């Protein structure tokens, strides 16, 4: 009876290379993911700036508003964006009121400032004749 000897397979030099390739690509994948999140934050901030401008213009157009346009615009923004929100209204004597809202875009990475988004809205001024007497 002859014993079969087991031949050892030659070890491949490629062993573990997939793990190293993944580790090499990981920083790039993380940057792409962070860029996607930052883009989403910028889009959300732009929508919030539009909402703030419309709310501010709507309130400033009233004959006897309960709060100022800038307060209404700031309250219309999500609470975590309110610190970086600036609202201005113009057209105090015309037929319409224009409000401009500027909201700072939050950064995914600390120390980087992606800038701000500015949106403007115009609303017709409420007539004094339509006010309750």
PDB file of C-alpha atoms in Angstrom:
ATOM      1  CA  UNK A   1       0.000   0.000   0.000  1.00  0.00           C
ATOM      2  CA  UNK A   2       1.458   3.209  -1.012  1.00  0.00           C
ATOM      3  CA  UNK A   3       0.755   6.347   0.879  1.00  0.00           C
ATOM      4  CA  UNK A   4      -0.217   9.293  -1.128  1.00  0.00           C
ATOM      5  CA  UNK A   5       1.616  12.348  -0.223  1.00  0.00           C
ATOM      6  CA  UNK A   6      -0.297  15.493  -0.218  1.00  0.00           C
ATOM      7  CA  UNK A   7       1.228  18.141  -2.353  1.00  0.00           C
ATOM      8  CA  UNK A   8       1.112  21.524  -0.820  1.00  0.00           C
ATOM      9  CA  UNK A   9      -0.473  24.164  -2.962  1.00  0.00           C
ATOM     10  CA  UNK A  10       1.812  27.006  -3.710  1.00  0.00           C
ATOM     11  CA  UNK A  11       0.777  30.040  -1.720  1.00  0.00           C
ATOM     12  CA  UNK A  12      -0.540  32.849  -3.806  1.00  0.00           C
ATOM     13  CA  UNK A  13       1.122  36.225  -3.444  1.00  0.00           C
ATOM     14  CA  UNK A  14      -2.218  37.896  -4.096  1.00  0.00           C
ATOM     15  CA  UNK A  15      -3.656  36.768  -0.814  1.00  0.00           C
ATOM     16  CA  UNK A  16      -5.192  39.734   1.075  1.00  0.00           C
ATOM     17  CA  UNK A  17      -4.902  42.152  -1.837  1.00  0.00           C
ATOM     18  CA  UNK A  18      -8.670  42.732  -1.972  1.00  0.00           C
ATOM     19  CA  UNK A  19      -8.616  43.986   1.612  1.00  0.00           C
ATOM     20  CA  UNK A  20      -5.786  46.372   0.844  1.00  0.00           C
ATOM     21  CA  UNK A  21      -7.552  47.664  -2.260  1.00  0.00           C
ATOM     22  CA  UNK A  22     -10.690  48.297  -0.220  1.00  0.00           C
ATOM     23  CA  UNK A  23      -8.714  50.153   2.444  1.00  0.00           C
ATOM     24  CA  UNK A  24      -7.113  52.265  -0.264  1.00  0.00           C
ATOM     25  CA  UNK A  25     -10.510  53.185  -1.721  1.00  0.00           C
ATOM     26  CA  UNK A  26     -12.185  53.810   1.641  1.00  0.00           C
ATOM     27  CA  UNK A  27     -11.104  57.485   1.981  1.00  0.00           C
ATOM     28  CA  UNK A  28     -12.370  58.223  -1.532  1.00  0.00           C
ATOM     29  CA  UNK A  29     -15.698  56.523  -0.795  1.00  0.00           C
ATOM     30  CA  UNK A  30     -16.032  58.505   2.439  1.00  0.00           C
ATOM     31  CA  UNK A  31     -15.351  61.786   0.623  1.00  0.00           C
ATOM     32  CA  UNK A  32     -18.004  60.946  -1.972  1.00  0.00           C
ATOM     33  CA  UNK A  33     -20.509  60.136   0.792  1.00  0.00           C
ATOM     34  CA  UNK A  34     -19.713  63.370   2.655  1.00  0.00           C
ATOM     35  CA  UNK A  35     -20.045  65.368  -0.569  1.00  0.00           C
ATOM     36  CA  UNK A  36     -23.481  63.824  -1.098  1.00  0.00           C
ATOM     37  CA  UNK A  37     -24.568  64.741   2.422  1.00  0.00           C
ATOM     38  CA  UNK A  38     -23.212  68.287   1.971  1.00  0.00           C
ATOM     39  CA  UNK A  39     -25.117  68.654  -1.303  1.00  0.00           C
ATOM     40  CA  UNK A  40     -28.300  67.518   0.443  1.00  0.00           C
ATOM     41  CA  UNK A  41     -27.743  70.051   3.232  1.00  0.00           C
ATOM     42  CA  UNK A  42     -27.263  72.815   0.668  1.00  0.00           C
ATOM     43  CA  UNK A  43     -30.510  71.888  -1.102  1.00  0.00           C
ATOM     44  CA  UNK A  44     -32.414  71.731   2.195  1.00  0.00           C
ATOM     45  CA  UNK A  45     -30.990  75.100   3.251  1.00  0.00           C
ATOM     46  CA  UNK A  46     -32.075  76.638  -0.069  1.00  0.00           C
ATOM     47  CA  UNK A  47     -35.618  75.382   0.491  1.00  0.00           C
ATOM     48  CA  UNK A  48     -35.606  76.753   4.039  1.00  0.00           C
ATOM     49  CA  UNK A  49     -34.379  80.156   2.802  1.00  0.00           C
ATOM     50  CA  UNK A  50     -37.273  80.301   0.324  1.00  0.00           C
ATOM     51  CA  UNK A  51     -39.741  79.422   3.068  1.00  0.00           C
ATOM     52  CA  UNK A  52     -38.292  82.108   5.343  1.00  0.00           C
ATOM     53  CA  UNK A  53     -38.448  84.772   2.624  1.00  0.00           C
ATOM     54  CA  UNK A  54     -42.091  83.967   1.822  1.00  0.00           C
ATOM     55  CA  UNK A  55     -43.106  83.952   5.496  1.00  0.00           C
ATOM     56  CA  UNK A  56     -41.342  87.263   6.125  1.00  0.00           C
ATOM     57  CA  UNK A  57     -42.882  88.932   3.067  1.00  0.00           C
ATOM     58  CA  UNK A  58     -46.345  87.586   3.931  1.00  0.00           C
ATOM     59  CA  UNK A  59     -46.159  88.928   7.484  1.00  0.00           C
ATOM     60  CA  UNK A  60     -44.673  92.290   6.455  1.00  0.00           C
ATOM     61  CA  UNK A  61     -47.467  92.745   3.889  1.00  0.00           C
ATOM     62  CA  UNK A  62     -50.188  92.650   6.547  1.00  0.00           C
ATOM     63  CA  UNK A  63     -51.830  95.892   7.665  1.00  0.00           C
ATOM     64  CA  UNK A  64     -51.316  95.221  11.378  1.00  0.00           C
ATOM     65  CA  UNK A  65     -48.956  92.227  11.717  1.00  0.00           C
ATOM     66  CA  UNK A  66     -48.740  90.396  15.068  1.00  0.00           C
ATOM     67  CA  UNK A  67     -44.948  90.050  14.670  1.00  0.00           C
ATOM     68  CA  UNK A  68     -42.370  91.625  12.386  1.00  0.00           C
ATOM     69  CA  UNK A  69     -41.492  90.054   9.055  1.00  0.00           C
ATOM     70  CA  UNK A  70     -37.995  89.162  10.192  1.00  0.00           C
ATOM     71  CA  UNK A  71     -39.327  87.338  13.261  1.00  0.00           C
ATOM     72  CA  UNK A  72     -41.838  85.406  11.139  1.00  0.00           C
ATOM     73  CA  UNK A  73     -39.142  84.482   8.637  1.00  0.00           C
ATOM     74  CA  UNK A  74     -36.753  83.292  11.320  1.00  0.00           C
ATOM     75  CA  UNK A  75     -39.483  81.224  12.977  1.00  0.00           C
ATOM     76  CA  UNK A  76     -40.278  79.562   9.634  1.00  0.00           C
ATOM     77  CA  UNK A  77     -36.764  78.080   9.455  1.00  0.00           C
ATOM     78  CA  UNK A  78     -35.783  74.835  11.191  1.00  0.00           C
ATOM     79  CA  UNK A  79     -34.486  75.503  14.691  1.00  0.00           C
ATOM     80  CA  UNK A  80     -30.956  74.254  13.918  1.00  0.00           C
ATOM     81  CA  UNK A  81     -30.667  76.772  11.049  1.00  0.00           C
ATOM     82  CA  UNK A  82     -32.045  79.819  12.893  1.00  0.00           C
ATOM     83  CA  UNK A  83     -28.676  81.019  14.237  1.00  0.00           C
ATOM     84  CA  UNK A  84     -27.332  81.545  10.720  1.00  0.00           C
ATOM     85  CA  UNK A  85     -30.474  83.201   9.329  1.00  0.00           C
ATOM     86  CA  UNK A  86     -30.683  86.886   8.356  1.00  0.00           C
ATOM     87  CA  UNK A  87     -33.929  88.429   7.093  1.00  0.00           C
ATOM     88  CA  UNK A  88     -34.486  91.863   5.592  1.00  0.00           C
ATOM     89  CA  UNK A  89     -37.671  93.487   4.277  1.00  0.00           C
ATOM     90  CA  UNK A  90     -38.069  96.468   1.946  1.00  0.00           C
ATOM     91  CA  UNK A  91     -40.979  98.305   0.357  1.00  0.00           C
ATOM     92  CA  UNK A  92     -42.544  99.906   3.397  1.00  0.00           C
ATOM     93  CA  UNK A  93     -44.339 102.559   1.342  1.00  0.00           C
ATOM     94  CA  UNK A  94     -45.173 100.789  -1.943  1.00  0.00           C
ATOM     95  CA  UNK A  95     -47.839  98.383  -3.145  1.00  0.00           C
ATOM     96  CA  UNK A  96     -45.706  95.347  -2.389  1.00  0.00           C
ATOM     97  CA  UNK A  97     -43.230  94.106   0.175  1.00  0.00           C
ATOM     98  CA  UNK A  98     -40.010  92.345  -0.663  1.00  0.00           C
ATOM     99  CA  UNK A  99     -38.233  90.086   1.821  1.00  0.00           C
ATOM    100  CA  UNK A 100     -34.767  88.619   1.453  1.00  0.00           C
ATOM    101  CA  UNK A 101     -33.627  85.659   3.540  1.00  0.00           C
ATOM    102  CA  UNK A 102     -30.005  84.562   3.784  1.00  0.00           C
ATOM    103  CA  UNK A 103     -29.299  81.256   5.516  1.00  0.00           C
ATOM    104  CA  UNK A 104     -25.832  79.870   6.231  1.00  0.00           C
ATOM    105  CA  UNK A 105     -25.288  76.346   4.873  1.00  0.00           C
ATOM    106  CA  UNK A 106     -24.162  74.041   7.686  1.00  0.00           C
ATOM    107  CA  UNK A 107     -20.937  72.152   7.068  1.00  0.00           C
ATOM    108  CA  UNK A 108     -20.457  68.410   7.378  1.00  0.00           C
ATOM    109  CA  UNK A 109     -16.785  68.955   8.202  1.00  0.00           C
ATOM    110  CA  UNK A 110     -15.951  71.379  11.019  1.00  0.00           C
ATOM    111  CA  UNK A 111     -13.926  74.391   9.970  1.00  0.00           C
ATOM    112  CA  UNK A 112     -15.198  74.490   6.386  1.00  0.00           C
ATOM    113  CA  UNK A 113     -17.735  77.108   5.379  1.00  0.00           C
ATOM    114  CA  UNK A 114     -19.722  76.174   2.268  1.00  0.00           C
ATOM    115  CA  UNK A 115     -21.308  79.627   2.158  1.00  0.00           C
ATOM    116  CA  UNK A 116     -24.891  80.800   2.332  1.00  0.00           C
ATOM    117  CA  UNK A 117     -28.090  80.715   0.304  1.00  0.00           C
ATOM    118  CA  UNK A 118     -30.169  83.822  -0.420  1.00  0.00           C
ATOM    119  CA  UNK A 119     -33.793  83.768  -1.534  1.00  0.00           C
ATOM    120  CA  UNK A 120     -36.187  86.659  -2.169  1.00  0.00           C
ATOM    121  CA  UNK A 121     -39.986  86.799  -2.107  1.00  0.00           C
ATOM    122  CA  UNK A 122     -42.409  89.594  -2.988  1.00  0.00           C
ATOM    123  CA  UNK A 123     -45.970  89.852  -1.664  1.00  0.00           C
ATOM    124  CA  UNK A 124     -48.663  92.455  -2.422  1.00  0.00           C
ATOM    125  CA  UNK A 125     -49.389  94.773   0.470  1.00  0.00           C
ATOM    126  CA  UNK A 126     -52.731  94.274   2.211  1.00  0.00           C
ATOM    127  CA  UNK A 127     -55.160  97.144   1.651  1.00  0.00           C
ATOM    128  CA  UNK A 128     -56.294  99.190   4.639  1.00  0.00           C
ATOM    129  CA  UNK A 129     -59.874  98.963   3.302  1.00  0.00           C
ATOM    130  CA  UNK A 130     -59.905  95.192   3.777  1.00  0.00           C
ATOM    131  CA  UNK A 131     -59.050  95.440   7.468  1.00  0.00           C
ATOM    132  CA  UNK A 132     -61.728  94.659  10.036  1.00  0.00           C
ATOM    133  CA  UNK A 133     -63.391  97.696  11.540  1.00  0.00           C
TER     134      UNK A 133
END
